[in-house]
Amino acid sequence: MSPVVASAAVCLLLASMLAGLLAGAADIAPRSVMLQLLDWLPLVTADSGLAPVELGLLSEIRLPRVVLAALVGGLLAIAGAGYQGVFRNPLADPYLLGAAAGAGLTTTAAIVFSRGDDLAVGIPVAAFAGAVGGVLLAYGLGSVAGRGGGTATLVLAGVAVTSFLTAVQTFLQQLRVEELQRIYAWILGDLGGGWEQITLVAPYAAVSVAIMLLHGRLLDVLSVGDDEAVTLGLNATRVRLVVLLAASLATAAAVAVSGLIGFVGIVVPHAVRRLTGTSYRIVLPVSLIGGAAFLVLADLLARTVLAPAELPIGVVTAFVGAPFFVLVLRMTRRMET
């Protein structure tokens, strides 16, 4: 990767995270926030002058929220890039392919049928199983209907699977009416989980990201076609399966702690490809960083546009992502024709 591209991506992420820490419903002086951040650095001492309440707000609410937004955004973006590489389809996305709907269904089932003590362990496992099942179901349906499936066939299969799984999820919600508020808040997207949620998904995030980054070169080989990949000695089926599982794990980890936040996995990878080229050795890491910055900024907008009230983060990403998706769909159809 070009040092210029890497530096620009990291600077964008740091700037967005700093903006997320400086702004919020509570009025904290930006200078004090900057001094406190310096004080948290090793071998640096600075007096921020923050009152205990302000310090607690910064360290226990704003900082973990910004970190969680970056983590979730990065996971959704790199998962979207991974799905697009596996299916060689620019419209492949965790939400269009049924991964998020499957994770949402099994997570709702975990909330409805599990006791509170079991949720911490059960939700990530349930979300992963649902994400993998949703993607396999959508891809299988698209393959049967379209003999390998073009863009339109795969998208329609994903929509059908998502609609079905969402219907089942709605049925499960009615079985536990007292949990409806919690479930709906999760469906609309919530990044207020705190350090506990970050700790919960960090191992899953690390494994899934590492696997996908290590397969960037192999996805580049797959992009030229399966026949050419085989002649180069590549086991295309194994690569697709590994990347598919890793992308589903990343999606499941994000969905388990943040709910359903759409369009990140299609907006960010497509924008990255337009800026840096099509090599997945570059697209994957830059999508990871760009997705983190994108969701941090989206969450900042959600927290401040109606302050002290908050917009659901999923509403903000939909406002940005829906027009972008239409644009990508039109460009894809032109390429196919």
Coordinates of N, CA, C and O in Angstrom, one line a residue, residues 31-112:
R31 N -10.5 22.3 24.8 CA -9.2 22.4 25.3 C -9.0 21.4 26.4 O -7.9 20.7 26.5
S32 N -9.9 21.3 27.3 CA -9.8 20.3 28.4 C -9.8 18.9 27.9 O -9.1 18.0 28.5
V33 N -10.6 18.6 26.9 CA -10.6 17.3 26.3 C -9.3 16.9 25.7 O -8.7 15.8 26.0
M34 N -8.7 17.9 25.0 CA -7.4 17.7 24.4 C -6.3 17.4 25.5 O -5.5 16.5 25.4
L35 N -6.3 18.2 26.6 CA -5.4 18.0 27.6 C -5.5 16.7 28.3 O -4.6 16.0 28.7
Q36 N -6.8 16.2 28.5 CA -7.0 14.9 29.1 C -6.5 13.8 28.2 O -6.0 12.8 28.7
L37 N -6.7 13.9 26.9 CA -6.2 12.9 26.0 C -4.7 12.8 26.1 O -4.1 11.7 26.1
L38 N -4.0 14.0 26.2 CA -2.6 14.0 26.4 C -2.2 13.3 27.7 O -1.2 12.6 27.8
D39 N -3.0 13.6 28.8 CA -2.7 13.0 30.1 C -2.7 11.5 30.1 O -2.1 10.8 30.9
W40 N -3.6 10.9 29.2 CA -3.7 9.5 29.1 C -2.6 8.8 28.4 O -2.4 7.6 28.4
L41 N -1.8 9.6 27.6 CA -0.6 9.1 26.9 C 0.5 8.7 27.9 O 0.7 9.3 28.9
P42 N 1.2 7.6 27.5 CA 2.3 7.2 28.4 C 3.4 8.3 28.5 O 3.7 9.0 27.5
L43 N 3.9 8.5 29.7 CA 5.0 9.4 29.9 C 4.7 10.9 29.7 O 5.5 11.8 29.5
V44 N 3.4 11.2 29.6 CA 2.9 12.6 29.5 C 2.0 12.9 30.6 O 1.1 12.1 31.0
T45 N 2.2 14.1 31.2 CA 1.3 14.6 32.3 C 0.7 15.9 31.9 O 1.5 16.8 31.5
A46 N -0.6 16.1 32.0 CA -1.2 17.3 31.7 C -2.4 17.5 32.6 O -3.1 16.5 32.9
D47 N -2.7 18.7 33.1 CA -3.8 19.0 33.9 C -5.0 19.5 33.1 O -4.9 20.6 32.6
S48 N -6.0 18.7 32.9 CA -7.1 19.0 32.1 C -8.1 19.9 32.8 O -8.9 20.7 32.2
G49 N -8.1 19.9 34.1 CA -9.1 20.7 34.9 C -10.5 20.2 34.8 O -11.4 20.9 35.2
L50 N -10.7 19.0 34.3 CA -12.0 18.4 34.3 C -12.6 18.0 35.6 O -11.8 17.5 36.5
A51 N -13.8 18.3 35.9 CA -14.5 17.9 37.1 C -14.7 16.4 37.0 O -14.7 15.8 36.0
P52 N -14.8 15.7 38.2 CA -15.0 14.3 38.2 C -16.2 13.8 37.3 O -16.1 12.8 36.6
V53 N -17.3 14.6 37.3 CA -18.4 14.2 36.4 C -18.0 14.3 34.9 O -18.4 13.4 34.1
E54 N -17.3 15.4 34.6 CA -16.9 15.5 33.2 C -15.9 14.4 32.8 O -16.0 13.9 31.7
L55 N -15.0 14.1 33.7 CA -14.0 13.1 33.4 C -14.7 11.7 33.2 O -14.4 11.0 32.3
G56 N -15.7 11.4 34.1 CA -16.4 10.2 33.9 C -17.2 10.2 32.6 O -17.3 9.1 31.9
L57 N -17.8 11.3 32.2 CA -18.5 11.4 31.0 C -17.6 11.1 29.8 O -17.9 10.3 28.8
L58 N -16.4 11.6 29.8 CA -15.4 11.5 28.7 C -14.9 10.0 28.7 O -14.8 9.4 27.6
S59 N -14.5 9.5 29.8 CA -13.9 8.2 29.8 C -14.8 7.0 29.8 O -14.5 5.9 29.3
E60 N -16.1 7.2 30.2 CA -17.0 6.0 30.3 C -18.1 6.1 29.4 O -18.9 5.1 29.2
I61 N -18.3 7.2 28.7 CA -19.4 7.4 27.7 C -18.9 7.7 26.3 O -19.1 7.0 25.4
R62 N -18.2 8.9 26.2 CA -17.8 9.3 24.9 C -16.7 8.4 24.3 O -16.8 8.0 23.2
L63 N -15.7 8.2 25.1 CA -14.5 7.4 24.6 C -14.9 6.0 24.1 O -14.6 5.5 23.0
P64 N -15.6 5.2 25.0 CA -16.0 3.9 24.6 C -17.0 3.9 23.4 O -17.0 3.0 22.5
R65 N -17.8 4.9 23.3 CA -18.8 5.0 22.2 C -18.0 5.2 20.9 O -18.3 4.6 19.9
V66 N -17.0 6.1 20.9 CA -16.2 6.4 19.7 C -15.5 5.1 19.3 O -15.4 4.8 18.1
V67 N -14.9 4.4 20.3 CA -14.1 3.2 20.0 C -15.0 2.1 19.4 O -14.7 1.4 18.5
L68 N -16.2 2.0 20.0 CA -17.1 1.0 19.5 C -17.6 1.3 18.1 O -17.8 0.4 17.3
A69 N -17.9 2.6 17.9 CA -18.3 3.0 16.5 C -17.2 2.6 15.5 O -17.5 2.1 14.4
A70 N -16.0 2.9 15.9 CA -14.9 2.6 14.9 C -14.7 1.1 14.7 O -14.5 0.7 13.6
L71 N -14.9 0.3 15.8 CA -14.8 -1.1 15.7 C -15.9 -1.7 14.8 O -15.6 -2.5 13.9
V72 N -17.1 -1.3 15.1 CA -18.3 -1.8 14.3 C -18.2 -1.3 12.8 O -18.4 -2.1 11.9
G73 N -17.9 -0.1 12.6 CA -17.8 0.4 11.2 C -16.7 -0.3 10.4 O -16.9 -0.7 9.3
G74 N -15.5 -0.5 11.1 CA -14.5 -1.2 10.4 C -14.8 -2.6 10.1 O -14.5 -3.1 9.0
L75 N -15.5 -3.3 11.0 CA -15.9 -4.7 10.7 C -16.9 -4.8 9.6 O -16.8 -5.7 8.7
L76 N -17.9 -3.9 9.6 CA -18.9 -4.0 8.6 C -18.4 -3.7 7.2 O -18.7 -4.3 6.2
A77 N -17.4 -2.7 7.2 CA -16.8 -2.3 5.9 C -15.9 -3.4 5.3 O -16.0 -3.8 4.1
I78 N -15.1 -4.0 6.1 CA -14.2 -5.1 5.6 C -15.0 -6.3 5.3 O -14.6 -7.1 4.4
A79 N -16.1 -6.6 6.1 CA -16.9 -7.7 5.7 C -17.6 -7.5 4.4 O -17.6 -8.4 3.5
G80 N -18.1 -6.3 4.1 CA -18.6 -6.0 2.8 C -17.6 -6.2 1.7 O -17.9 -6.8 0.6
A81 N -16.4 -5.7 1.9 CA -15.3 -5.9 0.9 C -15.0 -7.4 0.7 O -14.8 -7.8 -0.5
G82 N -15.0 -8.1 1.8 CA -14.8 -9.6 1.6 C -15.9 -10.3 0.9 O -15.6 -11.1 0.0
Y83 N -17.1 -10.0 1.1 CA -18.2 -10.6 0.4 C -18.2 -10.2 -1.1 O -18.4 -11.0 -2.0
Q84 N -17.8 -8.9 -1.4 CA -17.7 -8.5 -2.8 C -16.6 -9.2 -3.5 O -16.7 -9.5 -4.7
G85 N -15.5 -9.5 -2.8 CA -14.4 -10.3 -3.4 C -14.8 -11.8 -3.6 O -14.5 -12.3 -4.6
V86 N -15.5 -12.3 -2.7 CA -15.9 -13.8 -2.8 C -16.9 -13.9 -4.0 O -16.7 -14.9 -4.8
F87 N -17.9 -13.1 -4.0 CA -18.9 -13.2 -5.1 C -18.6 -12.4 -6.3 O -19.4 -12.5 -7.3
R88 N -17.5 -11.7 -6.4 CA -17.2 -10.8 -7.5 C -18.4 -10.0 -7.9 O -18.7 -9.9 -9.1
N89 N -18.9 -9.3 -6.9 CA -20.2 -8.6 -7.1 C -20.1 -7.3 -6.3 O -20.0 -7.4 -5.0
P90 N -20.1 -6.1 -6.9 CA -20.0 -4.9 -6.1 C -21.2 -4.6 -5.3 O -21.1 -3.7 -4.4
L91 N -22.3 -5.3 -5.4 CA -23.5 -5.1 -4.6 C -23.6 -6.0 -3.4 O -24.5 -5.9 -2.6
A92 N -22.6 -6.9 -3.3 CA -22.6 -7.9 -2.2 C -22.4 -7.1 -0.9 O -21.5 -6.2 -0.8
D93 N -23.2 -7.4 0.1 CA -23.1 -6.6 1.4 C -23.7 -7.4 2.5 O -24.6 -8.3 2.2
P94 N -23.3 -7.3 3.7 CA -23.8 -8.1 4.8 C -25.3 -8.0 4.9 O -26.0 -9.0 5.3
Y95 N -25.9 -6.9 4.6 CA -27.4 -6.7 4.7 C -28.1 -7.1 3.5 O -29.3 -7.6 3.6
L96 N -27.5 -7.0 2.3 CA -28.2 -7.5 1.1 C -28.1 -9.0 1.0 O -29.0 -9.6 0.3
L97 N -27.1 -9.6 1.5 CA -26.9 -11.1 1.4 C -27.5 -11.9 2.5 O -27.4 -13.1 2.5
G98 N -28.2 -11.2 3.4 CA -28.9 -12.0 4.5 C -28.1 -12.2 5.7 O -28.6 -12.9 6.7
A99 N -26.8 -11.8 5.7 CA -26.0 -12.1 6.9 C -26.5 -11.3 8.1 O -26.6 -11.9 9.2
A100 N -26.8 -10.0 7.9 CA -27.3 -9.3 9.1 C -28.7 -9.7 9.5 O -29.0 -9.8 10.7
A101 N -29.5 -10.1 8.6 CA -30.9 -10.5 8.9 C -30.8 -11.9 9.7 O -31.5 -12.1 10.6
G102 N -29.9 -12.8 9.2 CA -29.7 -14.0 9.9 C -29.1 -13.8 11.3 O -29.6 -14.4 12.3
A103 N -28.2 -12.9 11.4 CA -27.6 -12.6 12.8 C -28.7 -11.9 13.6 O -28.8 -12.2 14.8
G104 N -29.5 -11.1 13.0 CA -30.6 -10.4 13.8 C -31.6 -11.4 14.3 O -32.1 -11.3 15.4
L105 N -31.9 -12.4 13.5 CA -32.9 -13.4 13.9 C -32.4 -14.2 15.0 O -33.1 -14.4 16.1
T106 N -31.2 -14.7 14.9 CA -30.7 -15.6 16.0 C -30.3 -14.8 17.3 O -30.5 -15.3 18.4
T107 N -29.9 -13.5 17.1 CA -29.7 -12.7 18.3 C -31.0 -12.5 19.0 O -31.1 -12.5 20.2
T108 N -32.1 -12.2 18.2 CA -33.4 -12.0 18.8 C -33.9 -13.2 19.5 O -34.4 -13.2 20.7
A109 N -33.6 -14.4 18.9 CA -34.0 -15.7 19.6 C -33.2 -15.9 20.9 O -33.7 -16.3 21.9
A110 N -31.9 -15.4 20.9 CA -31.1 -15.5 22.1 C -31.7 -14.7 23.2 O -31.7 -15.0 24.4
I111 N -32.1 -13.4 22.8 CA -32.7 -12.5 23.8 C -34.0 -13.1 24.3 O -34.3 -13.0 25.5
V112 N -34.8 -13.7 23.5 CA -36.1 -14.2 23.8 C -36.1 -15.4 24.7 O -36.8 -15.5 25.7

